Amino acid sequence: MSAIAIRAAAYLVQSLSMVDRPDGGHKLHDSNTPFVGGVGLLTVVCLAFALLSFVHFEMPKNWLILGLCSAIIFITGFVDDIISLSYKLRIMIQAIVALVIVLSGDMMLNELGGLLWGQSLQLSGWFAIAFTVIAIIGGINAINMIDGIDGLSGSISLVSLFLIGIVAFMDGDQHNLILITALAGGMVGFLYYNLRYASKRYARVFLGDNGSMLIGFILGWLLIDLSQGLNPAMTPITAVWLFSMPLLDSIGVMLRRVCLGKSPFMPDHLHLHHLFLKAGFFVSEITFLIVSFHILFGIIGLMGLYLGVPEFVMLFGFLLIFLGYFLLTLRPWRFISMLRHLRILFGTRLGFAPAASCKIFSGNFTAKETENIAKTINEELGPDVNFSIRIFEQISARHNSEKHYAITFNVWLAKEACLSEKILKQQIALLQQRLKERRSIRLRVLSARDKDFDLKACSTGSAFGESLIVGRRSLGPQALTFEVMG
């Protein structure tokens, strides 16, 4: 039902020209794309409520309030997708919805568990209300903030729903289990259109603020409902582990913005998936890695819950993980450099480098030489150049079972810079000179801009290689690709 609703909504919004358009800035995609993922989720929420009303003739009051607030969140997100509301207005509406949930739906964080060396930490009065409102707003925006590449937020949400579903199943909570199952099915319907795979290189629909805010809101509601009450299904710290990656990313990026002297609410390209992109990872690889970490942290949370690990130990463990993550990413360009190096090591030492196409690459370097050359390129280009390095195994060049590799790298052209042909040639010449002086390396150009293309035009394509159509002319390749020659 979710897939059907999304397909119908996509046709509708396309006909009305209400689509997510690339802006050459924060939005990295390459074509006008419908933002109707939330339509599928809202559809399955309505179906879940219809099923619950059929199975249980008297719908609990807090569920009715959940349905009303879900509709308000969806509408807010949809309007934001169309006209871009200010973050202050969005947060104000989210706060009002959270207050309604707290004051009318009997959903409040009163018990935080044994976080003080086994001593129960309880909240009361207006402090409990404020803490719950902040937690709900945080959950809504955490999913929204991680929604930056195809398949990521949907996959993260699906994993969280699966993990929360285990908790609800073990507790025998039929009401929540029906809602969780419906939402998981709805998310699968969305991911069919949003995930990248062999026959589909780009997402056909986006989750949109309407979808990311809706799923973030309901996940927050489920985590609070299952962790509070006289006989909670899980501890509050378990809820943190089941929502780990959105929390790590959203809190971490806001703290980094503050440390860099920026507003914590201003969008940028400092999210974890952006850092992986700048290091040269593919979208599918990034989604797989981040979702794998989310699964790992979720399993740790469930093991801590069912094995009876003290709650303060689980809190201390999560804080250690967050501290390590924050320190690693505090200097984004150092983290990107480390990721580039790890990517090369995976290719050479673990054998993950793809095979080179026959007669295309002529580079022939040993694993050690490849690692040293990649390190040199990384050091010489530095943080001011947006580039990625790739290696390919030369199958035909093996000697005594020792693998040899070809090395290529892309220099991504800055989308905010208006490049003249003269400046572009100077940048290429300087790059070649640096590499030649350091290791006597020559560069062979594999692709470049067309000679007849007007280089004085401002490049508004994606920083990561996807190009846009401006007027009647294509901007052409957004990267200069070189092979390293010994």
Short mmCIF file of C-alpha atoms in Angstrom, two decimals:
data_model
loop_
_atom_site.label_atom_id
_atom_site.label_comp_id
_atom_site.label_asym_id
_atom_site.label_seq_id
_atom_site.Cartn_x
_atom_site.Cartn_y
_atom_site.Cartn_z
CA MET A 1 0.00 0.00 0.00
CA SER A 2 2.90 2.35 0.72
CA ALA A 3 4.45 1.72 -2.71
CA ILE A 4 1.10 2.31 -4.43
CA ALA A 5 0.48 5.54 -2.49
CA ILE A 6 3.99 6.83 -3.23
CA ARG A 7 3.67 6.09 -6.95
CA ALA A 8 0.31 7.89 -7.16
CA ALA A 9 1.60 10.85 -5.14
CA ALA A 10 4.72 11.09 -7.32
CA TYR A 11 2.60 11.45 -10.45
CA LEU A 12 0.48 14.11 -8.74
CA VAL A 13 3.30 16.29 -7.45
CA GLN A 14 5.14 16.02 -10.78
CA SER A 15 2.06 17.31 -12.58
CA LEU A 16 1.85 20.19 -10.09
CA SER A 17 5.62 20.87 -10.33
CA MET A 18 5.96 20.43 -6.56
CA VAL A 19 9.29 18.60 -6.62
CA ASP A 20 12.65 18.84 -4.87
CA ARG A 21 14.82 20.92 -7.19
CA PRO A 22 18.65 20.98 -7.06
CA ASP A 23 19.95 24.33 -5.88
CA GLY A 24 23.66 23.95 -6.53
CA GLY A 25 24.29 24.37 -2.81
CA HIS A 26 23.02 22.21 0.01
CA LYS A 27 21.02 19.85 -2.22
CA LEU A 28 23.40 17.50 -3.98
CA HIS A 29 21.02 15.61 -6.24
CA ASP A 30 20.95 16.11 -9.94
CA SER A 31 17.32 16.18 -11.14
CA ASN A 32 13.89 17.26 -9.99
CA THR A 33 12.65 14.53 -7.63
CA PRO A 34 9.27 14.04 -5.88
CA PHE A 35 9.44 14.30 -2.08
CA VAL A 36 6.53 11.95 -1.33
CA GLY A 37 8.04 9.29 0.95
CA GLY A 38 5.94 10.57 3.84
CA VAL A 39 2.75 9.89 1.86
CA GLY A 40 3.48 6.16 1.97
CA LEU A 41 4.23 6.29 5.70
CA LEU A 42 1.09 8.27 6.51
CA THR A 43 -0.92 5.75 4.48
CA VAL A 44 0.34 2.79 6.52
CA VAL A 45 -0.19 4.69 9.78
CA CYS A 46 -3.85 5.14 8.80
CA LEU A 47 -4.06 1.45 7.90
CA ALA A 48 -2.55 0.49 11.26
CA PHE A 49 -5.07 2.66 13.08
CA ALA A 50 -7.93 1.09 11.07
CA LEU A 51 -6.68 -2.39 11.98
CA LEU A 52 -6.36 -1.46 15.65
CA SER A 53 -9.88 -0.05 15.73
CA PHE A 54 -11.13 -3.31 14.18
CA VAL A 55 -9.25 -5.53 16.63
CA HIS A 56 -9.81 -3.28 19.67
CA PHE A 57 -13.13 -1.49 19.51
CA GLU A 58 -12.06 1.19 22.00
CA MET A 59 -9.05 3.08 20.73
CA PRO A 60 -6.80 4.34 23.58
CA LYS A 61 -6.85 8.11 23.98
CA ASN A 62 -3.12 8.54 23.48
CA TRP A 63 -3.33 6.72 20.14
CA LEU A 64 -5.94 9.15 18.87
CA ILE A 65 -3.64 12.00 19.89
CA LEU A 66 -0.74 10.26 18.15
CA GLY A 67 -2.75 10.12 14.93
CA LEU A 68 -3.69 13.80 15.11
CA CYS A 69 -0.13 14.91 15.88
CA SER A 70 1.27 12.69 13.12
CA ALA A 71 -0.99 14.44 10.61
CA ILE A 72 0.17 17.86 11.85
CA ILE A 73 3.84 16.86 11.59
CA PHE A 74 3.31 15.46 8.08
CA ILE A 75 1.54 18.63 6.89
CA THR A 76 4.28 20.81 8.40
CA GLY A 77 6.97 18.80 6.66
CA PHE A 78 5.12 18.86 3.34
CA VAL A 79 4.69 22.64 3.49
CA ASP A 80 8.38 22.95 4.38
CA ASP A 81 9.28 20.85 1.33
CA ILE A 82 7.31 23.23 -0.89
CA ILE A 83 8.14 26.69 0.49
CA SER A 84 11.07 26.09 2.92
CA LEU A 85 9.85 27.20 6.34
CA SER A 86 12.32 28.82 8.72
CA TYR A 87 13.84 26.47 11.29
CA LYS A 88 12.37 28.60 14.10
CA LEU A 89 8.82 28.08 12.82
CA ARG A 90 9.42 24.35 12.35
CA ILE A 91 10.76 23.96 15.88
CA MET A 92 7.86 25.98 17.29
CA ILE A 93 5.30 23.68 15.61
CA GLN A 94 7.25 20.60 16.74
CA ALA A 95 7.31 21.95 20.30
CA ILE A 96 3.54 22.51 20.27
CA VAL A 97 2.95 18.97 18.99
CA ALA A 98 5.30 17.58 21.63
CA LEU A 99 3.45 19.52 24.34
CA VAL A 100 0.14 18.08 23.13
CA ILE A 101 1.60 14.57 23.33
CA VAL A 102 2.94 15.19 26.83
CA LEU A 103 -0.04 16.98 28.33
CA SER A 104 -2.87 15.14 26.61
CA GLY A 105 -1.39 11.82 25.58
CA ASP A 106 0.16 10.84 28.91
CA MET A 107 3.59 10.41 27.30
CA MET A 108 6.34 11.78 29.50
CA LEU A 109 9.92 10.91 30.40
CA ASN A 110 9.61 10.54 34.17
CA GLU A 111 12.11 7.73 34.64
CA LEU A 112 15.61 7.72 33.15
CA GLY A 113 16.66 4.45 34.82
CA GLY A 114 19.60 3.54 37.01
CA LEU A 115 22.12 5.87 35.42
CA LEU A 116 23.66 7.08 38.70
CA TRP A 117 25.63 3.95 39.58
CA GLY A 118 22.45 1.95 39.96
CA GLN A 119 20.41 4.74 41.57
CA SER A 120 17.20 5.58 39.76
CA LEU A 121 17.15 9.00 38.09
CA GLN A 122 13.63 10.40 38.09
CA LEU A 123 12.21 13.58 36.63
CA SER A 124 9.09 15.46 37.69
CA GLY A 125 7.06 18.59 37.09
CA TRP A 126 7.96 21.13 34.45
CA PHE A 127 11.48 19.77 34.15
CA ALA A 128 10.12 16.40 33.01
CA ILE A 129 7.82 18.15 30.53
CA ALA A 130 10.65 20.27 29.10
CA PHE A 131 12.98 17.27 28.87
CA THR A 132 10.36 15.22 27.03
CA VAL A 133 9.60 18.04 24.60
CA ILE A 134 13.33 18.45 23.83
CA ALA A 135 13.68 14.69 23.34
CA ILE A 136 10.76 14.57 20.88
CA ILE A 137 12.05 17.57 18.93
CA GLY A 138 15.48 15.95 18.85
CA GLY A 139 14.05 12.69 17.49
CA ILE A 140 12.11 14.50 14.77
CA ASN A 141 15.15 16.45 13.56
CA ALA A 142 17.72 13.67 13.97
CA ILE A 143 16.15 11.63 11.16
CA ASN A 144 15.69 14.80 9.11
CA MET A 145 19.36 15.72 9.49
CA ILE A 146 20.67 12.28 8.49
CA ASP A 147 18.47 12.29 5.37
CA GLY A 148 21.22 13.40 3.00
CA ILE A 149 21.91 10.54 0.55
CA ASP A 150 19.76 7.95 -1.16
CA GLY A 151 18.59 5.13 1.09
CA LEU A 152 20.29 6.25 4.30
CA SER A 153 17.50 7.66 6.48
CA GLY A 154 15.02 5.04 5.26
CA SER A 155 17.41 2.17 6.02
CA ILE A 156 18.32 3.61 9.42
CA SER A 157 14.63 4.00 10.28
CA LEU A 158 13.84 0.46 9.10
CA VAL A 159 16.59 -0.99 11.31
CA SER A 160 15.34 1.02 14.31
CA LEU A 161 11.79 -0.20 13.68
CA PHE A 162 13.01 -3.81 13.50
CA LEU A 163 14.95 -3.46 16.76
CA ILE A 164 12.06 -1.72 18.54
CA GLY A 165 9.76 -4.41 17.14
CA ILE A 166 11.86 -7.08 18.89
CA VAL A 167 11.34 -5.25 22.18
CA ALA A 168 7.58 -4.92 21.61
CA PHE A 169 7.33 -8.61 20.62
CA MET A 170 9.24 -9.78 23.69
CA ASP A 171 6.97 -7.64 25.86
CA GLY A 172 3.77 -8.85 24.16
CA ASP A 173 2.77 -5.29 23.25
CA GLN A 174 0.27 -5.96 20.46
CA HIS A 175 -0.71 -2.32 19.89
CA ASN A 176 2.81 -1.07 19.27
CA LEU A 177 3.76 -4.20 17.34
CA ILE A 178 0.96 -3.59 14.82
CA LEU A 179 2.09 0.02 14.31
CA ILE A 180 5.76 -1.00 14.04
CA THR A 181 4.97 -3.73 11.51
CA ALA A 182 2.90 -1.36 9.38
CA LEU A 183 5.62 1.31 9.45
CA ALA A 184 8.32 -1.23 8.56
CA GLY A 185 6.29 -2.38 5.58
CA GLY A 186 5.71 1.24 4.59
CA MET A 187 9.43 1.94 4.80
CA VAL A 188 10.21 -1.06 2.57
CA GLY A 189 7.75 0.34 0.02
CA PHE A 190 9.58 3.67 0.14
CA LEU A 191 13.05 2.12 -0.11
CA TYR A 192 12.00 0.34 -3.30
CA TYR A 193 11.98 3.78 -4.93
CA ASN A 194 14.78 5.37 -2.90
CA LEU A 195 17.61 2.82 -2.63
CA ARG A 196 20.28 2.57 -5.28
CA TYR A 197 20.99 -0.81 -6.84
CA ALA A 198 22.40 -2.24 -10.08
CA SER A 199 19.54 -1.28 -12.38
CA LYS A 200 18.72 2.03 -10.66
CA ARG A 201 21.54 4.49 -10.09
CA TYR A 202 19.50 7.29 -8.53
CA ALA A 203 16.51 7.64 -6.24
CA ARG A 204 13.14 8.10 -7.92
CA VAL A 205 11.56 9.67 -4.84
CA PHE A 206 12.85 11.31 -1.66
CA LEU A 207 11.58 10.92 1.88
CA GLY A 208 11.24 14.69 2.14
CA ASP A 209 10.82 16.63 5.35
CA ASN A 210 7.26 15.31 5.46
CA GLY A 211 8.54 11.73 5.70
CA SER A 212 11.66 12.25 7.80
CA MET A 213 9.83 14.38 10.38
CA LEU A 214 6.94 11.91 10.52
CA ILE A 215 9.09 8.81 11.05
CA GLY A 216 11.32 10.66 13.52
CA PHE A 217 8.24 11.73 15.50
CA ILE A 218 6.73 8.23 15.63
CA LEU A 219 10.08 6.62 16.51
CA GLY A 220 10.40 9.08 19.40
CA TRP A 221 6.85 8.25 20.51
CA LEU A 222 7.54 4.49 20.41
CA LEU A 223 10.81 4.79 22.33
CA ILE A 224 9.16 6.86 25.06
CA ASP A 225 6.10 4.60 25.27
CA LEU A 226 8.15 1.40 25.57
CA SER A 227 10.65 2.81 28.09
CA GLN A 228 8.23 4.42 30.55
CA GLY A 229 5.40 3.26 32.81
CA LEU A 230 5.10 0.78 35.67
CA ASN A 231 6.44 -2.18 33.64
CA PRO A 232 8.49 -0.74 30.79
CA ALA A 233 9.54 -3.02 27.95
CA MET A 234 13.05 -1.56 27.90
CA THR A 235 15.26 0.84 29.79
CA PRO A 236 15.66 4.45 28.62
CA ILE A 237 19.35 3.90 27.86
CA THR A 238 18.38 1.01 25.58
CA ALA A 239 16.23 3.46 23.62
CA VAL A 240 19.35 5.59 23.10
CA TRP A 241 21.26 2.62 21.65
CA LEU A 242 18.37 1.75 19.31
CA PHE A 243 18.47 5.30 17.96
CA SER A 244 22.27 5.57 18.04
CA MET A 245 23.43 6.75 14.60
CA PRO A 246 20.88 9.59 14.19
CA LEU A 247 21.81 10.79 17.69
CA LEU A 248 25.56 10.57 17.10
CA ASP A 249 25.32 12.38 13.78
CA SER A 250 22.89 15.15 14.78
CA ILE A 251 24.49 16.00 18.15
CA GLY A 252 28.00 15.64 16.75
CA VAL A 253 27.41 17.91 13.75
CA MET A 254 25.74 20.59 15.88
CA LEU A 255 28.65 20.59 18.34
CA ARG A 256 31.14 20.80 15.45
CA ARG A 257 29.29 23.80 14.04
CA VAL A 258 29.50 25.52 17.41
CA CYS A 259 33.22 24.72 17.68
CA LEU A 260 33.75 26.21 14.20
CA GLY A 261 31.90 29.38 15.23
CA LYS A 262 28.77 28.64 13.19
CA SER A 263 25.10 28.44 14.09
CA PRO A 264 24.13 24.86 15.10
CA PHE A 265 20.98 25.19 12.98
CA MET A 266 22.60 26.27 9.70
CA PRO A 267 22.87 23.43 7.14
CA ASP A 268 26.31 22.42 5.89
CA HIS A 269 28.24 19.47 4.48
CA LEU A 270 29.70 18.24 7.77
CA HIS A 271 27.37 15.29 8.37
CA LEU A 272 28.98 11.86 8.54
CA HIS A 273 27.69 10.86 5.09
CA HIS A 274 29.10 14.09 3.61
CA LEU A 275 32.54 13.31 5.04
CA PHE A 276 32.43 9.83 3.48
CA LEU A 277 31.39 11.36 0.16
CA LYS A 278 34.31 13.78 0.21
CA ALA A 279 36.64 10.84 0.93
CA GLY A 280 35.54 9.21 -2.33
CA PHE A 281 33.09 6.56 -1.08
CA PHE A 282 30.09 5.68 -3.23
CA VAL A 283 26.57 6.36 -1.95
CA SER A 284 25.74 2.64 -1.70
CA GLU A 285 28.96 2.02 0.27
CA ILE A 286 28.20 4.85 2.69
CA THR A 287 24.67 3.62 3.29
CA PHE A 288 25.95 0.10 3.93
CA LEU A 289 28.65 1.24 6.37
CA ILE A 290 26.51 3.61 8.43
CA VAL A 291 23.57 1.19 8.58
CA SER A 292 25.98 -1.60 9.63
CA PHE A 293 27.21 0.54 12.53
CA HIS A 294 23.59 1.28 13.45
CA ILE A 295 22.78 -2.44 13.50
CA LEU A 296 25.87 -3.14 15.62
CA PHE A 297 24.98 -0.47 18.19
CA GLY A 298 21.36 -1.66 18.26
CA ILE A 299 22.44 -5.24 18.94
CA ILE A 300 24.69 -4.00 21.75
CA GLY A 301 21.71 -2.16 23.24
CA LEU A 302 19.48 -5.24 23.10
CA MET A 303 22.21 -7.46 24.56
CA GLY A 304 22.69 -5.00 27.40
CA LEU A 305 18.92 -5.04 28.05
CA TYR A 306 18.37 -8.81 28.01
CA LEU A 307 21.66 -9.76 29.67
CA GLY A 308 21.02 -7.36 32.54
CA VAL A 309 24.05 -5.13 32.04
CA PRO A 310 23.84 -2.21 34.53
CA GLU A 311 22.33 0.88 32.95
CA PHE A 312 25.15 3.19 34.04
CA VAL A 313 27.61 0.87 32.26
CA MET A 314 25.54 1.11 29.08
CA LEU A 315 25.43 4.90 29.43
CA PHE A 316 29.20 5.08 29.96
CA GLY A 317 29.77 2.88 26.90
CA PHE A 318 27.59 5.06 24.69
CA LEU A 319 29.30 8.23 25.93
CA LEU A 320 32.70 6.70 25.11
CA ILE A 321 31.53 5.91 21.57
CA PHE A 322 30.18 9.43 21.15
CA LEU A 323 33.39 10.98 22.49
CA GLY A 324 35.50 8.92 20.10
CA TYR A 325 33.24 9.79 17.17
CA PHE A 326 33.26 13.49 18.03
CA LEU A 327 37.03 13.69 18.44
CA LEU A 328 37.55 11.85 15.13
CA THR A 329 35.29 14.24 13.24
CA LEU A 330 36.14 17.44 15.13
CA ARG A 331 38.60 18.28 12.37
CA PRO A 332 36.61 17.16 9.32
CA TRP A 333 39.47 17.31 6.82
CA ARG A 334 41.72 15.15 9.01
CA PHE A 335 38.92 12.60 9.24
CA ILE A 336 38.42 12.72 5.46
CA SER A 337 42.16 12.18 4.96
CA MET A 338 42.06 9.17 7.29
CA LEU A 339 39.08 7.72 5.39
CA ARG A 340 40.91 8.10 2.07
CA HIS A 341 43.90 6.24 3.51
CA LEU A 342 41.71 3.46 4.92
CA ARG A 343 39.99 3.11 1.55
CA ILE A 344 43.36 2.55 -0.12
CA LEU A 345 44.37 0.01 2.56
CA PHE A 346 41.13 -1.91 2.05
CA GLY A 347 41.88 -2.07 -1.65
CA THR A 348 45.51 -3.19 -1.36
CA ARG A 349 45.68 -5.29 1.81
CA LEU A 350 42.21 -6.80 1.84
CA GLY A 351 41.87 -7.21 -1.89
CA PHE A 352 38.78 -5.04 -2.39
CA ALA A 353 40.21 -3.12 -5.35
CA PRO A 354 38.17 -3.73 -8.52
CA ALA A 355 39.86 -5.21 -11.56
CA ALA A 356 41.16 -2.70 -14.09
CA SER A 357 39.50 -2.65 -17.48
CA CYS A 358 41.70 -4.17 -20.15
CA LYS A 359 43.92 -1.67 -22.06
CA ILE A 360 42.52 1.39 -20.23
CA PHE A 361 44.93 1.81 -17.30
CA SER A 362 48.68 1.49 -17.74
CA GLY A 363 49.78 2.23 -14.17
CA ASN A 364 51.69 -0.62 -12.56
CA PHE A 365 52.53 -0.12 -8.87
CA THR A 366 53.06 -2.56 -6.00
CA ALA A 367 50.80 -2.39 -2.96
CA LYS A 368 53.41 -0.48 -0.97
CA GLU A 369 54.05 1.96 -3.81
CA THR A 370 50.32 2.47 -4.23
CA GLU A 371 49.86 3.31 -0.56
CA ASN A 372 52.81 5.75 -0.59
CA ILE A 373 51.64 7.49 -3.78
CA ALA A 374 48.10 7.82 -2.44
CA LYS A 375 49.50 9.26 0.79
CA THR A 376 51.55 11.79 -1.20
CA ILE A 377 48.53 12.89 -3.25
CA ASN A 378 46.53 13.25 -0.06
CA GLU A 379 49.22 15.39 1.57
CA GLU A 380 49.94 17.57 -1.45
CA LEU A 381 46.39 18.42 -2.44
CA GLY A 382 45.40 19.14 1.16
CA PRO A 383 42.05 20.26 2.55
CA ASP A 384 41.36 23.02 0.01
CA VAL A 385 40.92 20.64 -2.94
CA ASN A 386 37.91 18.36 -3.19
CA PHE A 387 39.20 15.09 -4.64
CA SER A 388 38.93 11.31 -4.42
CA ILE A 389 41.44 8.51 -5.10
CA ARG A 390 40.64 5.13 -6.62
CA ILE A 391 42.84 2.10 -7.29
CA PHE A 392 42.34 -0.80 -9.69
CA GLU A 393 44.08 -4.16 -9.65
CA GLN A 394 46.08 -4.89 -12.78
CA ILE A 395 45.25 -8.57 -13.23
CA SER A 396 47.55 -8.95 -16.22
CA ALA A 397 50.51 -7.43 -14.36
CA ARG A 398 50.91 -9.94 -11.53
CA HIS A 399 54.48 -11.06 -10.87
CA ASN A 400 55.19 -13.95 -8.51
CA SER A 401 51.69 -13.64 -7.03
CA GLU A 402 52.35 -10.01 -6.07
CA LYS A 403 49.48 -7.73 -6.99
CA HIS A 404 49.99 -4.52 -8.94
CA TYR A 405 47.65 -1.56 -9.14
CA ALA A 406 46.69 1.39 -11.28
CA ILE A 407 45.88 4.68 -9.52
CA THR A 408 43.40 7.32 -10.61
CA PHE A 409 42.05 10.38 -8.87
CA ASN A 410 39.32 12.91 -9.54
CA VAL A 411 39.63 16.59 -8.72
CA TRP A 412 36.07 17.79 -8.23
CA LEU A 413 35.48 21.29 -9.52
CA ALA A 414 34.12 23.64 -6.88
CA LYS A 415 30.48 24.35 -7.62
CA GLU A 416 30.61 27.81 -6.09
CA ALA A 417 33.61 29.00 -8.11
CA CYS A 418 33.39 30.66 -11.52
CA LEU A 419 36.41 29.20 -13.29
CA SER A 420 38.11 30.78 -16.28
CA GLU A 421 40.07 28.58 -18.66
CA LYS A 422 43.32 30.26 -17.55
CA ILE A 423 42.76 29.56 -13.86
CA LEU A 424 41.76 25.98 -14.60
CA LYS A 425 44.99 25.37 -16.56
CA GLN A 426 47.06 26.91 -13.77
CA GLN A 427 45.49 24.56 -11.22
CA ILE A 428 46.25 21.53 -13.39
CA ALA A 429 49.85 22.65 -13.99
CA LEU A 430 50.46 23.27 -10.29
CA LEU A 431 49.08 19.85 -9.39
CA GLN A 432 51.30 18.11 -11.95
CA GLN A 433 54.36 20.03 -10.76
CA ARG A 434 53.81 19.10 -7.12
CA LEU A 435 53.48 15.40 -7.86
CA LYS A 436 56.44 15.33 -10.23
CA GLU A 437 58.77 17.05 -7.75
CA ARG A 438 57.74 14.78 -4.90
CA ARG A 439 57.91 11.32 -6.52
CA SER A 440 58.71 11.85 -10.23
CA ILE A 441 55.12 11.04 -11.09
CA ARG A 442 53.48 11.91 -14.39
CA LEU A 443 49.77 12.40 -14.86
CA ARG A 444 47.68 11.25 -17.78
CA VAL A 445 44.39 13.05 -18.29
CA LEU A 446 41.53 10.57 -18.70
CA SER A 447 38.70 13.09 -19.00
CA ALA A 448 38.29 16.83 -18.99
CA ARG A 449 35.85 19.53 -20.01
CA ASP A 450 35.08 19.91 -23.68
CA LYS A 451 37.27 22.50 -25.39
CA ASP A 452 34.30 24.38 -26.76
CA PHE A 453 32.60 24.63 -23.39
CA ASP A 454 32.40 28.09 -21.88
CA LEU A 455 34.56 27.76 -18.76
CA LYS A 456 33.56 31.22 -17.62
CA ALA A 457 30.14 29.87 -16.73
CA CYS A 458 29.67 29.28 -13.04
CA SER A 459 29.59 25.57 -12.20
CA THR A 460 26.46 24.81 -10.20
CA GLY A 461 26.69 21.04 -10.38
CA SER A 462 27.17 18.74 -7.44
CA ALA A 463 30.55 18.76 -5.75
CA PHE A 464 30.52 14.99 -5.98
CA GLY A 465 30.31 14.60 -9.73
CA GLU A 466 26.64 14.89 -10.66
CA SER A 467 25.96 17.62 -13.21
CA LEU A 468 22.97 19.79 -13.96
CA ILE A 469 21.40 21.14 -17.11
CA VAL A 470 21.51 24.94 -17.34
CA GLY A 471 19.45 26.37 -20.15
CA ARG A 472 20.12 24.28 -23.27
CA ARG A 473 23.68 23.32 -22.47
CA SER A 474 25.06 20.66 -20.18
CA LEU A 475 27.75 21.67 -17.77
CA GLY A 476 29.63 18.54 -18.79
CA PRO A 477 31.99 16.62 -16.48
CA GLN A 478 32.29 18.13 -13.04
CA ALA A 479 35.61 16.41 -12.32
CA LEU A 480 39.05 16.22 -13.91
CA THR A 481 40.19 12.59 -13.92
CA PHE A 482 43.86 11.60 -14.00
CA GLU A 483 45.83 8.38 -13.98
CA VAL A 484 49.12 8.26 -12.08
CA MET A 485 52.00 7.16 -14.33
CA GLY A 486 55.34 6.01 -12.97
#
